[in-house]
XYZ file of N, CA and C in Angstrom:
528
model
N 88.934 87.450 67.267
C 90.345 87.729 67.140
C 90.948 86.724 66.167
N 91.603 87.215 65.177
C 92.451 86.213 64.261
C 93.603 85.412 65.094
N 93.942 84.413 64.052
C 94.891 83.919 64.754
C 96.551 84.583 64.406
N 97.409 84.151 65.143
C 98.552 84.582 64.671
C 99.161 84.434 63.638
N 100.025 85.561 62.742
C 100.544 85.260 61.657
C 101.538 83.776 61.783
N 101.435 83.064 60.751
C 102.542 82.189 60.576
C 103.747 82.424 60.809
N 104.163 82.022 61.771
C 105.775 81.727 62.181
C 106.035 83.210 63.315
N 104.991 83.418 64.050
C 105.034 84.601 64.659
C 105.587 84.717 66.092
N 105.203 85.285 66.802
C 105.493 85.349 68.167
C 105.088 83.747 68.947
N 103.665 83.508 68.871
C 103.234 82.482 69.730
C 103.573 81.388 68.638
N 104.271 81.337 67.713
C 104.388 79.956 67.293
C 106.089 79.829 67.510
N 106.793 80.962 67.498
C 108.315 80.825 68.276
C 107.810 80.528 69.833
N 106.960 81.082 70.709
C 107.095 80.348 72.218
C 106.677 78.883 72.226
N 105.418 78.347 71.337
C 105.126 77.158 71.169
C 106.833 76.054 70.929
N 107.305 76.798 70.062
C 108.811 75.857 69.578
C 109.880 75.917 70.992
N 109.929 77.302 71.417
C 110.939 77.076 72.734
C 110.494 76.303 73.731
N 109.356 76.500 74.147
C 108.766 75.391 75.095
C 109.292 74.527 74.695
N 109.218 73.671 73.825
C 109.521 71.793 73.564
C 111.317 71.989 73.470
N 111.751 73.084 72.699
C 113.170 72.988 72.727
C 113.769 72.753 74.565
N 113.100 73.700 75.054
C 113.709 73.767 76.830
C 113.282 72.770 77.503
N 112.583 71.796 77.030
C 111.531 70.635 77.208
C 112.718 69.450 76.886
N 113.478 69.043 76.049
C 114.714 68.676 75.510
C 114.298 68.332 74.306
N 113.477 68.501 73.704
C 112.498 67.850 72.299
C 113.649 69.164 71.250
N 113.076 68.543 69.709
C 113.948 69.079 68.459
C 113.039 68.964 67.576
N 112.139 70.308 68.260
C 111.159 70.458 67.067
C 111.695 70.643 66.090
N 110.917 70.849 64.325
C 111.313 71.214 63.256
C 111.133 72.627 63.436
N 111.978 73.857 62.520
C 112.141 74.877 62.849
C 110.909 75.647 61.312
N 110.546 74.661 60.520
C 109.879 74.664 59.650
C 108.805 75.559 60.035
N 108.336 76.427 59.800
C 107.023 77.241 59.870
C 107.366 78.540 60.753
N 108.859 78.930 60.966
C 109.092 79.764 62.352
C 109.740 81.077 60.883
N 109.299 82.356 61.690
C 109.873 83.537 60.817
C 111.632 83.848 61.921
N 111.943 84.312 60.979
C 113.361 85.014 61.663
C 113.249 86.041 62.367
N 113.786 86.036 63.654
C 113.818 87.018 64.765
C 114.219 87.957 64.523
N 113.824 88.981 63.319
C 114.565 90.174 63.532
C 113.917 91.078 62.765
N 113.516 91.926 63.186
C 112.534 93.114 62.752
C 111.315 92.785 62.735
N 109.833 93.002 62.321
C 108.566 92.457 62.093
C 107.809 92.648 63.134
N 108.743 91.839 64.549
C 107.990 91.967 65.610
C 107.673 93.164 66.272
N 108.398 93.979 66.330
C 108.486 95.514 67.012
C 109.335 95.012 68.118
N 110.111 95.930 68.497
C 111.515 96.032 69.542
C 110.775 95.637 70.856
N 110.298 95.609 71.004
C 109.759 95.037 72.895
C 109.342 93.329 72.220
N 108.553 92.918 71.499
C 108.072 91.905 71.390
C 109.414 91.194 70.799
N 110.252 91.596 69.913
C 111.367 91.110 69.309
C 112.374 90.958 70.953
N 112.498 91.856 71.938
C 113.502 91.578 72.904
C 113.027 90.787 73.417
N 111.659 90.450 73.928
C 111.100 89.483 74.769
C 111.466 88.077 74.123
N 111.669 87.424 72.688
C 111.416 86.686 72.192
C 112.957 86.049 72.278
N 114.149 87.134 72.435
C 115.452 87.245 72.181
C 115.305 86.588 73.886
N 115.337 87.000 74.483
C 115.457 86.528 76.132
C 114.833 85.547 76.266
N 113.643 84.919 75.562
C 113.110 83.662 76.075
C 113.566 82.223 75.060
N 114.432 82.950 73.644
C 115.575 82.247 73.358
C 116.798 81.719 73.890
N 117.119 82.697 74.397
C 118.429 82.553 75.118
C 118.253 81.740 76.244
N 116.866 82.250 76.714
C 116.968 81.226 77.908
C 116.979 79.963 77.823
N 116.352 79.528 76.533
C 115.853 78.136 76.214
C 116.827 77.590 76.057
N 118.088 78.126 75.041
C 119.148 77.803 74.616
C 120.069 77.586 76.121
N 120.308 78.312 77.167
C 121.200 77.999 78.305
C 120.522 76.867 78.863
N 119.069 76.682 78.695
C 118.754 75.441 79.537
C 119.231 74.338 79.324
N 118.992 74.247 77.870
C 119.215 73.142 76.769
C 120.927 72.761 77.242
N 121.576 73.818 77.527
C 123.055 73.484 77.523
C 122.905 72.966 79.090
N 122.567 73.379 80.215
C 122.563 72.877 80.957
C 121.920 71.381 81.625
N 120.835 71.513 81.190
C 120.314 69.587 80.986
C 121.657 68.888 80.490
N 122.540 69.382 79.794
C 123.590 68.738 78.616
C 124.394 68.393 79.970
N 125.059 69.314 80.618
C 125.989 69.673 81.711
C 125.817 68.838 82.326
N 124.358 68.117 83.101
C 124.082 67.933 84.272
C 123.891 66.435 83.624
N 123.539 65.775 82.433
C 123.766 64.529 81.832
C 125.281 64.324 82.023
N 125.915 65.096 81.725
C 127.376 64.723 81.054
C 127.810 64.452 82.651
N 127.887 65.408 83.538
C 128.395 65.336 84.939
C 128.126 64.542 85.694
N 126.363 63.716 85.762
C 125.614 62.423 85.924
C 127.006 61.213 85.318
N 127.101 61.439 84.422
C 127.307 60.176 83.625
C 129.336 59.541 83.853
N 129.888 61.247 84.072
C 131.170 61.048 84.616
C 131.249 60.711 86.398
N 130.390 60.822 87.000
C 130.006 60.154 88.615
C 129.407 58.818 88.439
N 128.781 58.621 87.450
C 128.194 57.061 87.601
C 129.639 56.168 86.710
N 129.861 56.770 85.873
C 131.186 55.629 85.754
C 132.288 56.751 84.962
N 133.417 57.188 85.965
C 134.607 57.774 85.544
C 135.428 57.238 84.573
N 135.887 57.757 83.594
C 136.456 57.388 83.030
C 138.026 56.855 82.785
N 138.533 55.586 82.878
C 139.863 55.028 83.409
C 141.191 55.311 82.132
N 140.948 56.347 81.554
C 141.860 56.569 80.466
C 142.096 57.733 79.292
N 142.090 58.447 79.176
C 142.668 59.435 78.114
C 141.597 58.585 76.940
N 141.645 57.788 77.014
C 140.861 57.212 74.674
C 139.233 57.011 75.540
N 138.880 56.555 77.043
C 137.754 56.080 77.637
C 137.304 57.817 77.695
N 137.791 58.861 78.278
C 137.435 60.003 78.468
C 137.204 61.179 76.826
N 138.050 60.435 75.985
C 137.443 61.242 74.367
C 136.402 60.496 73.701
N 136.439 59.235 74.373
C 134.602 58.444 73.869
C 133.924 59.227 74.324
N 134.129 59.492 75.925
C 132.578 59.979 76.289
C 132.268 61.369 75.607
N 133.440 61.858 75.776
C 133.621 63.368 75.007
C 132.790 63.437 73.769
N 132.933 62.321 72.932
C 132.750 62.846 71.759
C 131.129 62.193 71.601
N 130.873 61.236 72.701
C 129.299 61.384 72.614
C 128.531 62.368 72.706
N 129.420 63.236 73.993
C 128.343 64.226 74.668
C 128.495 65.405 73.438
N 129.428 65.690 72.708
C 129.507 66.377 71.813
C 128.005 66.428 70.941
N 128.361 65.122 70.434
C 127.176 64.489 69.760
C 125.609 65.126 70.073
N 125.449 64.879 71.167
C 124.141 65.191 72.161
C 123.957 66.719 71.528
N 125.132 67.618 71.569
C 125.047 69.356 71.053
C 124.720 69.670 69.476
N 124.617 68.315 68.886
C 123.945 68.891 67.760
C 123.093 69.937 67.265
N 121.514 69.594 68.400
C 120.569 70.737 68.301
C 120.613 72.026 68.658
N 121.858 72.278 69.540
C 122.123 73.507 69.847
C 122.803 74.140 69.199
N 123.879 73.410 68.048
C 124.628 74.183 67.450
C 123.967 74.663 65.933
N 123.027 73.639 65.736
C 121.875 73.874 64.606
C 120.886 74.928 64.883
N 120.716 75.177 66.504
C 119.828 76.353 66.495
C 121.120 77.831 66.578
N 121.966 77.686 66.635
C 122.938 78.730 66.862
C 123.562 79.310 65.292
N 123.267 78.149 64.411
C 123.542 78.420 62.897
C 122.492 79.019 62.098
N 121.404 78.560 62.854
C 120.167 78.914 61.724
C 120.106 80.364 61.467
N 119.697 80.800 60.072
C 119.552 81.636 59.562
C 118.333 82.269 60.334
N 117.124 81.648 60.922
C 116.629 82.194 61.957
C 116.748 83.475 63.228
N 117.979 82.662 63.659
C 118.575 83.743 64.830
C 119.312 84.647 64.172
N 119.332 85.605 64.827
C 120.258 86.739 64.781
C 121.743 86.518 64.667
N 122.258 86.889 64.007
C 123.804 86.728 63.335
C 124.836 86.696 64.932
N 124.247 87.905 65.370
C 124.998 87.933 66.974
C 124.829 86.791 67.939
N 123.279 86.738 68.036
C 122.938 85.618 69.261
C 123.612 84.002 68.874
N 123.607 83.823 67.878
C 124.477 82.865 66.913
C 126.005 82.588 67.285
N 126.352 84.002 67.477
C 127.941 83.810 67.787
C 128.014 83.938 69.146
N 127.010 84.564 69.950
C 127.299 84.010 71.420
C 127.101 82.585 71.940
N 126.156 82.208 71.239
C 126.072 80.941 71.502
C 126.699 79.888 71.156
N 127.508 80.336 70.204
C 128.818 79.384 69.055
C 130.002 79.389 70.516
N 129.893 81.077 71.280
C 131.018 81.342 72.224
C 130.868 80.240 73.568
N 129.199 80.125 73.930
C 128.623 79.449 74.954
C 129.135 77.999 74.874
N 128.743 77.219 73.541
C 129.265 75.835 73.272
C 130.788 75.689 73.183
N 131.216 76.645 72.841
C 133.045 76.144 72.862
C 133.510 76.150 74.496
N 133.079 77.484 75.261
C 133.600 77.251 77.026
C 132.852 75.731 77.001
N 131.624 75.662 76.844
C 131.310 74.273 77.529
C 131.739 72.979 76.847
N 132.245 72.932 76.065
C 132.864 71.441 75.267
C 134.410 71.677 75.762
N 135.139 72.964 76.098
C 136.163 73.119 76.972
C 135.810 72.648 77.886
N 135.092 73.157 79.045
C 134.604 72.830 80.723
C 134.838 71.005 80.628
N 133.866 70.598 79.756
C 133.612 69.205 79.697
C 134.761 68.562 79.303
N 135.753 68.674 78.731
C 137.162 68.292 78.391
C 137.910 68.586 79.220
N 137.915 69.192 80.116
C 138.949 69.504 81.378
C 138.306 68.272 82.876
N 137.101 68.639 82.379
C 136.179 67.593 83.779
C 136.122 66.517 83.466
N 136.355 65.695 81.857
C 136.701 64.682 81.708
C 138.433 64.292 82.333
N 139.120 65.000 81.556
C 140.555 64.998 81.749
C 141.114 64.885 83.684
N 139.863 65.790 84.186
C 140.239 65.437 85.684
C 139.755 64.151 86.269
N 138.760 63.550 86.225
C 138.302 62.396 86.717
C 139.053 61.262 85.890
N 139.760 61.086 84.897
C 140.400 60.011 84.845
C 141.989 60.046 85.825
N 142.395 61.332 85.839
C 143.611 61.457 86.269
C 143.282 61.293 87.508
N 142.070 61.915 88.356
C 141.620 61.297 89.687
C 141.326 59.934 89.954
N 141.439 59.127 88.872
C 140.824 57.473 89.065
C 142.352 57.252 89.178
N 143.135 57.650 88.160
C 144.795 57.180 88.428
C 144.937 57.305 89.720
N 145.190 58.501 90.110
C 145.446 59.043 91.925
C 145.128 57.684 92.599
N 143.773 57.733 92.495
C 143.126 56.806 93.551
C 143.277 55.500 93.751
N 144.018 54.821 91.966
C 144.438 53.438 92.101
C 145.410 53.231 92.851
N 146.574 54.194 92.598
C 148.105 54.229 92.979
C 147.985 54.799 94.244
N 147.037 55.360 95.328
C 147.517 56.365 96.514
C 147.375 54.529 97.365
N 148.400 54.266 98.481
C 148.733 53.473 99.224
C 147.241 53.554 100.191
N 146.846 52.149 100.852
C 145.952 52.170 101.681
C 144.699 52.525 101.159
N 144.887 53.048 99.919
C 143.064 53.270 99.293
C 142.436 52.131 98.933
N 141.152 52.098 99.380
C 140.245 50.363 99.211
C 140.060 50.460 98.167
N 139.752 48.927 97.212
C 140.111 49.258 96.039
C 138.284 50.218 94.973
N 137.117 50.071 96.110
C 136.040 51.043 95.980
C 136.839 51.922 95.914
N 136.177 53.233 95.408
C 136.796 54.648 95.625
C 135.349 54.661 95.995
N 135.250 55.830 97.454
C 134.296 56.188 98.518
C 133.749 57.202 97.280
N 132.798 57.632 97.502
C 131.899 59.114 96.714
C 131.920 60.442 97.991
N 132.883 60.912 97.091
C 132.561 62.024 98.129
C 131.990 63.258 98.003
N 131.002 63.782 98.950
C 129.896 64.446 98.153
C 130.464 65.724 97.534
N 131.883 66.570 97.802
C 132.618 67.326 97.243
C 132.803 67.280 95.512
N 133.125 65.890 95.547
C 133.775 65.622 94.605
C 132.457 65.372 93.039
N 131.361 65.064 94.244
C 130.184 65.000 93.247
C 130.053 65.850 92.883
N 129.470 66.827 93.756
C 128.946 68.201 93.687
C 130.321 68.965 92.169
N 131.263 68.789 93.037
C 131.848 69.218 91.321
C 132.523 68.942 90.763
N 131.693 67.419 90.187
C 131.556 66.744 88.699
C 130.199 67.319 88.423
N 129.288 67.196 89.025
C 128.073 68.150 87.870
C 128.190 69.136 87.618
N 128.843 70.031 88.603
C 129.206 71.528 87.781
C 130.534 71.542 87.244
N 130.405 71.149 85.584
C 131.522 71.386 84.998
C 132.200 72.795 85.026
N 133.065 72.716 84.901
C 133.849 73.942 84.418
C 133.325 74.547 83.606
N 132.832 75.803 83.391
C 132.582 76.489 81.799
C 130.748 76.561 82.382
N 130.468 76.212 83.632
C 128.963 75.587 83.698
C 127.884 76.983 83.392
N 127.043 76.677 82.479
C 125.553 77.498 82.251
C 124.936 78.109 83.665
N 125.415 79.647 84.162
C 124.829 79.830 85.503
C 123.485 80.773 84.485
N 123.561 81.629 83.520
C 122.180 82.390 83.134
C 122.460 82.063 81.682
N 120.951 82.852 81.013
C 120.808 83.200 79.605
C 122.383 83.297 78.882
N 122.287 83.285 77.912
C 123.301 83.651 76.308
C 122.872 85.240 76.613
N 123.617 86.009 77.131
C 123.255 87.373 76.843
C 122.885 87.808 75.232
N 121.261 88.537 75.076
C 120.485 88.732 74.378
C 121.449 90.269 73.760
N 121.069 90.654 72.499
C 121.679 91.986 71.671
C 120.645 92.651 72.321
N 121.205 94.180 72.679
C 120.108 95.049 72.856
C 119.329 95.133 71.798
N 117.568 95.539 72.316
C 116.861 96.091 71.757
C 117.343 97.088 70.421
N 116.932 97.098 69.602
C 116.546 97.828 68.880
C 117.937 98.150 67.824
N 119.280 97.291 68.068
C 120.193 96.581 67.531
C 120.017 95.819 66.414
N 120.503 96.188 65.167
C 120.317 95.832 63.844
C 120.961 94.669 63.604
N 121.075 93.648 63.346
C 121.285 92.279 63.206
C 121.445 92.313 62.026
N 122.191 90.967 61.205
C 121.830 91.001 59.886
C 121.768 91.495 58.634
């Protein structure tokens, strides 16, 4: 049996693996998802994109939500630092959402996916500092603030949070 054409099916699952892995492979040697493969092998490839891509956002989620429980942020300029780190962190996702690679559509859902979630994450920043205010100023509060497992539970699930896939274009849907 030969091996696979260059930039084919098993060398796009080889690349999503390490992408859903949190790695940034080079996209160098990969063909563009759209036509070539035949419509079943092209949808399969579209769904195990997407999936890779929601994971990727969610590892992001669950860092960012980690990181606002281990130290909240005490200010409006302390809460657009962290912001604009975690931004930072979305580089590779917004580079795989541009590439001429993907499909023109899956591109713009996923352009749609990163804006709710850099929203979500700007509102869940914006609440935990205004909750650190609360908590300085409420009378009788020790000056610890207790963890309460409510309050954990949702700081990791931001607002806007990755529950499935980037919905995939139907089959057999002309792209491009």
């Amino acid at each position: 049996m030969s091996a696979p054409p260059r930039g084919g099916y098993a060398a796009w699952v080889s690349w999503l693996e390490a992408f859903r892995r949190g790695e940034d492979p080079s996209t160098a040697g990969l063909g563009p998802v759209r036509g070539g493969f035949g419509s079943y092998v092209e949808a399969r490839l579209l769904e195990r994109l997407s999936a890779a891509f929601a994971e990727r956002v969610r590892q992001w989620q669950t860092a960012l939500g980690d990181r606002i429980v281990a130290q909240p942020p005490d200010g409006p300029v302390a809460a657009a630092a962290i912001l604009q780190d975690a931004v930072v962190r979305l580089e590779p996702l917004v580079r795989l959402a541009d590439s001429p690679l993907v499909p023109r559509t899956l591109g713009v859902s996923m352009h749609d996916m990163l804006h709710t979630v850099r929203d979500g994450a700007r509102a869940a920043l914006d609440e935990a500092w205004r909750r650190g205010l609360e908590d300085q100023h409420a009378p009788g509060m020790p000056a610890q603030r207790r963890v309460d497992p409510a309050r954990l539970a949702a700081a990791r699930t931001l607002p806007g949070a990755v529950t499935g896939a980037v919905p995939a274009p139907r089959p057999g849907f002309r792209r491009n």
